[in-house]
């Protein structure tokens, strides 16, 4: 098993796209990148802990590759927005790919360049590619939110603007 860690705005919306594939063992919501130990949701939400909301994926690379994870990741975010994602604004909702190996770093940089070269977006790709730091698992009520709270999840996702963005940029 290997790990992949992605920040794509609200972690509630980032679990389901990865959670439904063979070869994905787990998708955990959590925090990475900040300067305080054991942050809480409230610490991160304040925006001064330096942490981003992330999903950490444990996967079998012989069944589901890191390149496939990157392809899914890019299609969940607005990579041109460095102020947050959709209706979630602020540092903790910025996008980033946290790499765990040099191979992941190279693959992430290549995929970012391919996206930039594709012409899909008229603005620069601002998603950062950063070394993985300590991953802090989010509180239990954040785990599998889309399964535990399907109505709240659907409502939040509908008003966020994420689905409209995905439809406009990826479903053409």
Coordinates of N, CA, C and O in Angstrom, one line a residue:
X1 N 0.8 -1.2 0.0 CA 0.0 0.0 0.0 C 0.9 1.3 0.0 O 1.9 1.3 0.6
X2 N 0.4 2.3 -0.6 CA 1.0 3.6 -0.7 C 0.0 4.6 -0.2 O -1.2 4.3 -0.1
X3 N 0.5 5.8 0.1 CA -0.3 6.9 0.5 C -0.3 8.1 -0.5 O 0.8 8.3 -1.1
X4 N -1.4 8.7 -0.7 CA -1.5 10.0 -1.4 C -2.2 11.0 -0.6 O -3.2 10.6 0.1
X5 N -1.8 12.2 -0.6 CA -2.5 13.2 0.2 C -2.8 14.5 -0.7 O -1.9 15.0 -1.3
X6 N -4.1 14.9 -0.7 CA -4.5 16.0 -1.5 C -5.3 17.0 -0.7 O -6.2 16.6 0.0
X7 N -5.1 18.2 -0.9 CA -5.9 19.3 -0.4 C -6.7 19.9 -1.6 O -6.2 20.2 -2.6
X8 N -8.0 19.9 -1.4 CA -8.9 20.3 -2.4 C -10.1 21.1 -1.9 O -11.2 21.0 -2.4
X9 N -9.9 21.9 -0.9 CA -11.0 22.6 -0.3 C -11.6 21.8 0.8 O -10.9 21.0 1.4
X10 N -12.9 21.9 1.0 CA -13.5 21.2 2.0 C -13.3 19.7 1.9 O -13.6 19.1 0.8
X11 N -12.8 19.0 2.9 CA -12.5 17.6 2.8 C -13.8 16.7 2.6 O -13.7 15.6 2.1
X12 N -14.9 17.2 3.1 CA -16.1 16.5 2.9 C -16.4 16.1 1.4 O -16.8 15.0 1.1
X13 N -16.1 17.1 0.6 CA -16.3 16.9 -0.9 C -15.2 16.1 -1.6 O -15.4 15.8 -2.7
X14 N -14.1 15.9 -0.9 CA -13.0 15.2 -1.5 C -12.9 13.7 -1.3 O -12.1 13.0 -1.9
X15 N -13.7 13.2 -0.4 CA -13.7 11.8 0.0 C -14.3 10.9 -1.1 O -13.7 10.0 -1.6
X16 N -15.6 11.2 -1.4 CA -16.4 10.4 -2.3 C -15.7 10.1 -3.6 O -15.8 9.0 -4.1
X17 N -15.1 11.1 -4.3 CA -14.6 10.8 -5.6 C -13.5 9.8 -5.6 O -13.3 9.1 -6.6
X18 N -12.8 9.6 -4.5 CA -11.7 8.6 -4.4 C -12.2 7.3 -3.7 O -11.6 6.3 -3.9
X19 N -13.2 7.4 -3.0 CA -13.7 6.3 -2.1 C -14.4 5.1 -2.9 O -14.7 4.1 -2.3
X20 N -14.6 5.3 -4.2 CA -15.5 4.3 -4.9 C -14.7 3.4 -5.9 O -15.4 2.9 -6.7
X21 N -13.4 3.3 -5.7 CA -12.6 2.5 -6.7 C -12.0 1.3 -6.1 O -11.5 1.4 -4.9
X22 N -11.9 0.2 -6.9 CA -11.1 -0.9 -6.4 C -9.7 -0.5 -6.3 O -9.2 0.3 -7.1
X23 N -9.0 -0.9 -5.3 CA -7.6 -0.6 -5.1 C -7.4 0.5 -4.1 O -6.3 0.8 -3.7
X24 N -8.5 1.2 -3.7 CA -8.5 2.2 -2.7 C -8.9 1.6 -1.4 O -10.0 1.1 -1.2
X25 N -7.9 1.5 -0.4 CA -8.2 0.9 0.8 C -8.9 1.8 1.8 O -9.8 1.4 2.5
X26 N -8.5 3.1 1.9 CA -9.1 4.0 2.8 C -8.9 5.4 2.3 O -8.0 5.7 1.6
X27 N -9.9 6.3 2.7 CA -9.8 7.7 2.4 C -10.1 8.4 3.7 O -11.3 8.3 4.2
X28 N -9.2 9.1 4.3 CA -9.4 9.7 5.6 C -9.3 11.2 5.5 O -8.5 11.8 4.7
X29 N -10.2 11.9 6.1 CA -10.2 13.4 6.2 C -9.2 13.8 7.3 O -9.2 13.2 8.4
X30 N -8.5 14.9 7.1 CA -7.6 15.3 8.1 C -6.9 16.7 7.7 O -7.4 17.4 6.9
X31 N -5.8 16.9 8.4 CA -5.1 18.2 8.3 C -3.6 17.9 8.0 O -3.0 17.0 8.6
X32 N -3.0 18.8 7.2 CA -1.6 18.7 6.9 C -1.0 20.1 6.6 O -1.7 20.9 6.1
X33 N 0.3 20.2 6.9 CA 1.0 21.4 6.4 C 1.2 22.5 7.4 O 1.8 23.5 7.1
X34 N 0.6 22.4 8.6 CA 0.6 23.5 9.5 C 1.8 23.5 10.5 O 2.7 22.7 10.4
X35 N 1.7 24.4 11.5 CA 2.8 24.6 12.4 C 2.4 24.2 13.9 O 3.2 24.4 14.8
X36 N 1.2 23.7 14.1 CA 0.8 23.3 15.5 C 0.5 21.8 15.5 O 0.1 21.2 14.4
X37 N 0.8 21.2 16.6 CA 0.6 19.7 16.7 C -0.8 19.5 17.1 O -1.4 20.2 17.9
X38 N -1.4 18.3 16.6 CA -2.7 17.9 16.9 C -3.8 18.9 16.8 O -4.5 19.2 17.7
X39 N -3.9 19.6 15.6 CA -4.9 20.6 15.5 C -6.3 20.0 15.5 O -6.5 18.9 15.1
X40 N -7.2 20.9 16.0 CA -8.6 20.5 15.9 C -9.2 21.2 14.7 O -8.6 22.1 14.1
X41 N -10.4 20.8 14.4 CA -11.1 21.5 13.3 C -11.2 23.0 13.5 O -11.0 23.8 12.6
X42 N -11.5 23.3 14.8 CA -11.7 24.8 15.1 C -10.3 25.5 14.9 O -10.3 26.6 14.4
X43 N -9.2 24.8 15.2 CA -7.9 25.4 15.0 C -7.7 25.7 13.5 O -7.2 26.8 13.1
X44 N -8.0 24.7 12.7 CA -7.8 24.8 11.3 C -8.7 25.8 10.6 O -8.3 26.7 9.8
X45 N -10.0 25.8 11.1 CA -11.0 26.7 10.5 C -10.7 28.2 10.7 O -11.0 29.0 9.9
X46 N -10.0 28.5 11.9 CA -9.6 29.9 12.2 C -8.7 30.4 11.1 O -8.7 31.6 10.9
X47 N -7.9 29.5 10.5 CA -7.1 29.9 9.4 C -5.7 30.4 9.8 O -5.0 30.9 8.9
X48 N -5.3 30.2 11.0 CA -4.0 30.7 11.4 C -3.0 29.5 11.8 O -1.9 29.8 12.3
X49 N -3.5 28.3 11.6 CA -2.6 27.1 12.0 C -1.7 26.7 10.9 O -0.8 26.0 11.2
X50 N -2.0 27.2 9.7 CA -1.1 26.8 8.6 C -1.5 25.5 7.9 O -1.0 25.1 6.9
X51 N -2.5 24.8 8.5 CA -2.9 23.5 8.0 C -3.9 23.7 6.9 O -4.7 24.6 6.9
X52 N -3.9 22.7 6.0 CA -4.9 22.6 5.0 C -5.8 21.4 5.3 O -5.3 20.4 5.8
X53 N -7.1 21.5 4.9 CA -8.0 20.3 5.0 C -7.5 19.4 3.8 O -7.4 19.9 2.7
X54 N -7.3 18.2 4.2 CA -6.8 17.2 3.2 C -7.5 15.9 3.3 O -8.2 15.6 4.3
X55 N -7.4 15.1 2.2 CA -7.7 13.7 2.3 C -6.5 12.9 2.1 O -5.6 13.2 1.3
X56 N -6.3 11.8 2.9 CA -5.2 10.9 2.8 C -5.7 9.6 2.3 O -6.6 9.0 3.0
X57 N -5.2 9.1 1.2 CA -5.7 7.9 0.5 C -4.7 6.9 0.7 O -3.5 7.1 0.4
X58 N -5.1 5.7 1.1 CA -4.2 4.5 1.1 C -4.7 3.7 0.0 O -5.9 3.3 -0.1
X59 N -3.7 3.3 -0.9 CA -4.1 2.7 -2.2 C -3.1 1.6 -2.5 O -1.9 1.7 -2.1
X60 N -3.6 0.7 -3.3 CA -2.7 -0.4 -3.9 C -2.3 0.0 -5.3 O -3.1 0.0 -6.2
X61 N -1.0 0.4 -5.5 CA -0.6 1.0 -6.8 C -0.6 -0.1 -7.9 O -0.6 0.3 -9.1
X62 N -0.7 -1.4 -7.6 CA -0.8 -2.4 -8.6 C -2.3 -2.5 -9.2 O -2.5 -3.0 -10.3
X63 N -3.2 -1.9 -8.4 CA -4.6 -1.9 -8.9 C -5.1 -0.5 -9.3 O -5.9 -0.4 -10.3
X64 N -4.7 0.5 -8.6 CA -5.1 1.9 -8.9 C -3.8 2.7 -8.8 O -3.2 2.8 -7.7
X65 N -3.4 3.4 -9.8 CA -2.1 4.1 -9.9 C -2.2 5.5 -9.3 O -3.3 6.1 -9.2
X66 N -1.1 6.0 -8.9 CA -1.0 7.4 -8.5 C -1.4 8.3 -9.6 O -2.1 9.4 -9.4
X67 N -1.0 8.0 -10.8 CA -1.5 8.8 -12.0 C -3.0 8.9 -12.1 O -3.6 10.0 -12.4
X68 N -3.7 7.8 -11.8 CA -5.1 7.8 -11.8 C -5.7 8.7 -10.7 O -6.7 9.4 -10.9
X69 N -5.0 8.6 -9.5 CA -5.5 9.5 -8.4 C -5.3 10.9 -8.8 O -6.2 11.8 -8.5
X70 N -4.2 11.3 -9.4 CA -4.0 12.7 -9.9 C -5.0 13.1 -10.9 O -5.5 14.2 -10.8
X71 N -5.4 12.3 -11.8 CA -6.4 12.6 -12.8 C -7.7 12.9 -12.1 O -8.4 13.9 -12.4
X72 N -8.1 12.1 -11.1 CA -9.3 12.3 -10.3 C -9.2 13.6 -9.6 O -10.1 14.5 -9.5
X73 N -8.1 13.8 -8.9 CA -7.9 15.0 -8.1 C -8.1 16.3 -8.9 O -8.9 17.2 -8.5
X74 N -7.4 16.4 -10.0 CA -7.5 17.7 -10.8 C -9.0 18.0 -11.2 O -9.4 19.1 -11.3
X75 N -9.8 16.9 -11.4 CA -11.2 17.1 -11.8 C -12.1 17.5 -10.7 O -13.3 17.6 -10.9
X76 N -11.6 17.6 -9.5 CA -12.4 18.0 -8.3 C -12.2 19.4 -7.9 O -13.0 19.9 -7.0
X77 N -11.2 20.1 -8.4 CA -10.8 21.4 -7.9 C -10.8 22.5 -9.0 O -10.8 22.2 -10.2
X78 N -10.7 23.7 -8.5 CA -10.4 24.8 -9.4 C -8.9 25.1 -9.1 O -8.6 25.8 -8.2
X79 N -8.0 24.6 -10.0 CA -6.6 24.8 -9.7 C -6.1 26.2 -10.0 O -4.9 26.4 -9.7
X80 N -6.9 27.1 -10.4 CA -6.5 28.5 -10.7 C -6.8 29.4 -9.5 O -6.5 30.6 -9.6
X81 N -7.4 28.9 -8.5 CA -7.9 29.7 -7.3 C -7.0 29.4 -6.1 O -7.1 28.3 -5.5
X82 N -6.3 30.4 -5.7 CA -5.4 30.2 -4.5 C -6.0 30.8 -3.2 O -5.4 30.8 -2.2
X83 N -7.3 31.2 -3.3 CA -7.9 31.8 -2.1 C -8.9 30.9 -1.4 O -9.6 31.3 -0.5
X84 N -8.9 29.6 -1.8 CA -9.8 28.6 -1.3 C -10.5 27.9 -2.4 O -10.0 27.9 -3.5
X85 N -11.5 27.2 -2.1 CA -12.2 26.5 -3.2 C -13.7 26.7 -3.0 O -14.4 26.5 -2.0
X86 N -14.3 27.3 -4.2 CA -15.7 27.5 -4.3 C -16.2 28.3 -3.1 O -15.6 29.4 -2.9
X87 N -17.2 27.9 -2.4 CA -17.7 28.9 -1.4 C -16.9 28.8 -0.1 O -17.1 29.6 0.9
X88 N -15.9 27.9 0.0 CA -15.0 27.8 1.2 C -13.8 28.6 0.9 O -13.0 28.3 0.1
X89 N -13.6 29.7 1.7 CA -12.5 30.6 1.4 C -11.5 30.6 2.5 O -11.9 30.3 3.7
X90 N -10.3 30.9 2.2 CA -9.3 31.0 3.3 C -8.2 30.0 3.1 O -8.3 29.0 2.3
X91 N -7.1 30.2 3.8 CA -5.9 29.4 3.7 C -6.2 27.9 3.9 O -5.6 27.1 3.1
X92 N -7.0 27.5 4.8 CA -7.2 26.1 5.1 C -7.9 25.4 3.9 O -7.9 24.1 3.9
X93 N -8.5 26.1 3.0 CA -9.2 25.5 1.9 C -8.5 25.6 0.6 O -9.0 25.4 -0.5
X94 N -7.2 26.0 0.6 CA -6.4 26.1 -0.6 C -6.1 24.6 -1.1 O -6.2 23.7 -0.4
X95 N -5.7 24.6 -2.4 CA -5.3 23.3 -3.0 C -3.8 23.0 -2.9 O -3.0 23.9 -2.9
X96 N -3.5 21.7 -2.8 CA -2.1 21.3 -2.8 C -2.1 19.8 -2.9 O -3.0 19.1 -2.5
X97 N -1.0 19.4 -3.6 CA -0.7 18.0 -3.6 C 0.5 17.8 -2.7 O 1.6 18.4 -2.9
X98 N 0.4 16.9 -1.7 CA 1.5 16.6 -0.8 C 2.1 15.3 -1.2 O 1.4 14.2 -1.2
X99 N 3.3 15.3 -1.7 CA 3.9 14.1 -2.1 C 4.7 13.3 -1.0 O 5.2 14.0 -0.1
X100 N 4.6 12.0 -1.1 CA 5.3 11.2 -0.1 C 6.6 10.6 -0.6 O 7.4 10.1 0.2
X101 N 6.8 10.6 -1.9 CA 8.1 10.1 -2.5 C 8.5 11.0 -3.6 O 7.7 11.8 -4.1
X102 N 9.8 10.9 -4.0 CA 10.2 11.7 -5.2 C 9.5 11.3 -6.4 O 9.3 12.2 -7.3
X103 N 9.1 10.0 -6.6 CA 8.4 9.6 -7.7 C 7.0 10.3 -7.8 O 6.6 10.8 -8.8
X104 N 6.3 10.4 -6.6 CA 5.1 11.1 -6.6 C 5.3 12.6 -6.9 O 4.4 13.2 -7.6
X105 N 6.3 13.2 -6.4 CA 6.6 14.6 -6.8 C 6.8 14.8 -8.3 O 6.2 15.7 -8.9
X106 N 7.5 13.9 -8.9 CA 7.7 14.0 -10.3 C 6.4 13.8 -11.1 O 6.1 14.5 -12.0
X107 N 5.6 12.8 -10.7 CA 4.4 12.6 -11.4 C 3.4 13.7 -11.2 O 2.7 14.1 -12.1
X108 N 3.4 14.3 -10.0 CA 2.5 15.5 -9.7 C 2.9 16.7 -10.6 O 2.1 17.3 -11.1
X109 N 4.2 16.9 -10.6 CA 4.7 18.1 -11.4 C 4.4 17.9 -12.9 O 4.0 18.8 -13.6
X110 N 4.6 16.6 -13.4 CA 4.3 16.3 -14.8 C 2.8 16.5 -15.1 O 2.4 17.1 -16.1
X111 N 1.9 16.0 -14.2 CA 0.5 16.2 -14.4 C 0.1 17.6 -14.3 O -0.8 18.1 -15.1
X112 N 0.7 18.4 -13.4 CA 0.4 19.9 -13.4 C 0.8 20.6 -14.7 O 0.0 21.4 -15.2
X113 N 1.9 20.2 -15.2 CA 2.4 20.8 -16.4 C 1.5 20.4 -17.6 O 1.2 21.3 -18.4
X114 N 1.1 19.2 -17.6 CA 0.2 18.7 -18.7 C -1.2 19.5 -18.6 O -1.7 19.9 -19.7
X115 N -1.7 19.7 -17.4 CA -2.9 20.5 -17.3 C -2.7 21.9 -17.7 O -3.5 22.4 -18.5
X116 N -1.6 22.5 -17.4 CA -1.3 23.9 -17.8 C -1.2 24.0 -19.3 O -1.7 24.9 -19.9
X117 N -0.5 23.0 -19.9 CA -0.4 23.0 -21.4 C -1.6 22.6 -22.1 O -1.7 22.9 -23.3
X118 N -2.6 22.1 -21.5 CA -3.8 21.6 -22.1 C -4.7 22.7 -22.7 O -5.5 22.5 -23.5
X119 N -4.5 23.9 -22.1 CA -5.4 25.1 -22.5 C -6.8 25.0 -21.9 O -7.6 25.8 -22.2
X120 N -7.0 24.1 -21.0 CA -8.3 23.9 -20.4 C -8.7 25.2 -19.5 O -9.9 25.5 -19.4
X121 N -7.7 25.8 -18.9 CA -7.9 27.0 -18.1 C -7.1 28.1 -18.7 O -6.0 28.0 -19.1
X122 N -7.7 29.3 -18.7 CA -7.1 30.5 -19.2 C -6.2 31.2 -18.2 O -5.3 32.0 -18.6
X123 N -6.3 30.8 -16.9 CA -5.5 31.4 -15.8 C -4.4 30.3 -15.5 O -4.5 29.2 -15.7
X124 N -3.4 30.8 -14.8 CA -2.3 29.9 -14.4 C -2.8 28.8 -13.4 O -3.7 29.1 -12.6
X125 N -2.2 27.7 -13.4 CA -2.4 26.6 -12.4 C -1.6 27.0 -11.1 O -0.4 27.0 -11.2
X126 N -2.4 27.2 -10.0 CA -1.7 27.7 -8.8 C -1.6 26.6 -7.7 O -1.0 26.9 -6.7
X127 N -2.1 25.4 -7.9 CA -2.0 24.4 -7.0 C -0.6 24.1 -6.6 O 0.2 23.9 -7.5
X128 N -0.3 24.0 -5.4 CA 1.1 23.8 -4.9 C 1.4 22.3 -4.8 O 0.5 21.5 -4.6
X129 N 2.7 22.0 -5.0 CA 3.1 20.6 -4.9 C 4.2 20.7 -3.8 O 5.2 21.3 -3.9
X130 N 3.9 20.0 -2.6 CA 4.6 20.2 -1.4 C 5.0 18.8 -0.8 O 4.3 17.9 -1.0
X131 N 6.1 18.8 -0.1 CA 6.4 17.5 0.6 C 5.4 17.2 1.7 O 5.0 18.2 2.4
X132 N 5.0 16.0 1.9 CA 4.1 15.6 2.9 C 4.7 15.9 4.3 O 5.9 15.7 4.5
X133 N 3.9 16.3 5.2 CA 4.2 16.5 6.6 C 3.4 15.6 7.4 O 2.7 14.7 6.9
X134 N 3.4 15.8 8.7 CA 2.6 15.0 9.6 C 1.1 15.1 9.2 O 0.6 16.2 9.1
X135 N 0.4 14.0 9.1 CA -1.0 13.9 8.8 C -1.7 13.8 10.1 O -1.4 12.9 10.9
X136 N -2.7 14.7 10.4 CA -3.5 14.6 11.6 C -4.9 14.2 11.1 O -5.6 15.0 10.4
X137 N -5.4 13.1 11.6 CA -6.8 12.7 11.3 C -7.8 13.6 11.9 O -7.7 14.0 13.1
X138 N -8.8 14.0 11.1 CA -9.8 14.9 11.6 C -10.7 14.1 12.5 O -10.7 12.9 12.6
X139 N -11.5 14.9 13.2 CA -12.5 14.3 14.2 C -13.4 13.3 13.5 O -13.7 13.4 12.3
X140 N -13.9 12.4 14.3 CA -14.8 11.3 13.8 C -15.9 11.8 12.9 O -16.3 11.2 11.9
X141 N -16.6 12.8 13.4 CA -17.8 13.3 12.6 C -17.5 13.8 11.2 O -18.4 13.9 10.4
X142 N -16.2 14.0 10.9 CA -15.8 14.4 9.6 C -15.5 13.2 8.7 O -15.5 13.4 7.4
X143 N -15.3 12.1 9.2 CA -15.0 10.9 8.4 C -16.2 10.4 7.7 O -17.3 10.2 8.3
X144 N -16.1 10.1 6.4 CA -17.2 9.5 5.6 C -18.4 10.4 5.7 O -19.5 9.8 5.8
X145 N -18.3 11.7 5.8 CA -19.4 12.6 6.0 C -20.5 12.3 4.9 O -21.7 12.4 5.3
X146 N -20.1 12.1 3.7 CA -21.1 11.9 2.7 C -22.0 10.7 2.9 O -23.1 10.6 2.5
X147 N -21.4 9.7 3.6 CA -22.2 8.5 3.9 C -23.1 8.7 5.2 O -24.2 8.2 5.2
X148 N -22.5 9.3 6.2 CA -23.2 9.5 7.5 C -24.3 10.6 7.4 O -25.2 10.5 8.2
X149 N -24.1 11.6 6.6 CA -25.0 12.7 6.5 C -25.3 13.0 5.1 O -25.0 14.1 4.5
X150 N -26.0 12.1 4.4 CA -26.1 12.3 2.9 C -26.9 13.5 2.5 O -26.6 14.2 1.5
X151 N -27.9 13.9 3.3 CA -28.7 15.1 3.0 C -27.9 16.3 3.2 O -27.9 17.2 2.3
X152 N -27.2 16.5 4.3 CA -26.4 17.7 4.5 C -25.3 17.7 3.5 O -25.0 18.8 3.0
X153 N -24.7 16.6 3.2 CA -23.6 16.6 2.2 C -24.1 17.1 0.9 O -23.5 17.9 0.2
X154 N -25.2 16.5 0.4 CA -25.8 16.9 -0.9 C -26.1 18.4 -0.9 O -25.9 19.1 -1.9
X155 N -26.7 18.9 0.2 CA -27.1 20.3 0.2 C -25.8 21.2 0.2 O -25.8 22.2 -0.6
X156 N -24.8 20.9 1.0 CA -23.6 21.7 1.0 C -22.9 21.6 -0.3 O -22.5 22.7 -0.8
X157 N -22.8 20.5 -0.9 CA -22.2 20.4 -2.2 C -22.9 21.1 -3.3 O -22.3 21.8 -4.1
X158 N -24.3 21.1 -3.2 CA -25.1 21.8 -4.2 C -24.9 23.3 -4.2 O -24.8 24.0 -5.2
X159 N -24.8 23.9 -3.0 CA -24.6 25.3 -2.9 C -23.2 25.8 -3.0 O -22.9 27.0 -3.2
X160 N -22.2 24.9 -3.0 CA -20.8 25.2 -3.0 C -20.3 25.8 -4.3 O -19.4 26.6 -4.4
X161 N -20.9 25.4 -5.4 CA -20.5 25.7 -6.8 C -19.5 24.7 -7.4 O -19.1 24.8 -8.5
X162 N -19.1 23.7 -6.6 CA -18.2 22.7 -7.1 C -18.7 21.9 -8.2 O -18.0 21.8 -9.3
X163 N -19.9 21.4 -8.1 CA -20.5 20.6 -9.2 C -20.7 21.4 -10.5 O -20.4 20.9 -11.6
X164 N -21.1 22.6 -10.4 CA -21.3 23.5 -11.6 C -19.9 23.7 -12.3 O -19.8 23.6 -13.5
X165 N -18.9 23.9 -11.4 CA -17.5 24.1 -12.0 C -17.1 22.9 -12.7 O -16.5 22.9 -13.8
X166 N -17.2 21.7 -12.0 CA -16.8 20.4 -12.6 C -17.6 20.2 -14.0 O -16.9 19.8 -15.0
X167 N -18.8 20.5 -14.0 CA -19.6 20.3 -15.2 C -19.1 21.2 -16.3 O -19.0 20.8 -17.4
X168 N -18.8 22.5 -16.0 CA -18.4 23.4 -17.0 C -17.0 23.2 -17.5 O -16.7 23.5 -18.6
X169 N -16.1 22.6 -16.7 CA -14.7 22.4 -17.1 C -14.3 21.0 -17.4 O -13.3 20.8 -18.1
X170 N -15.0 20.0 -17.0 CA -14.6 18.7 -17.2 C -15.6 17.8 -17.9 O -15.2 16.7 -18.4
X171 N -16.8 18.2 -17.9 CA -17.8 17.3 -18.5 C -18.2 17.7 -20.0 O -19.2 17.2 -20.5
X172 N -17.4 18.5 -20.6 CA -17.7 19.0 -21.9 C -17.5 17.9 -22.9 O -16.6 17.1 -22.8

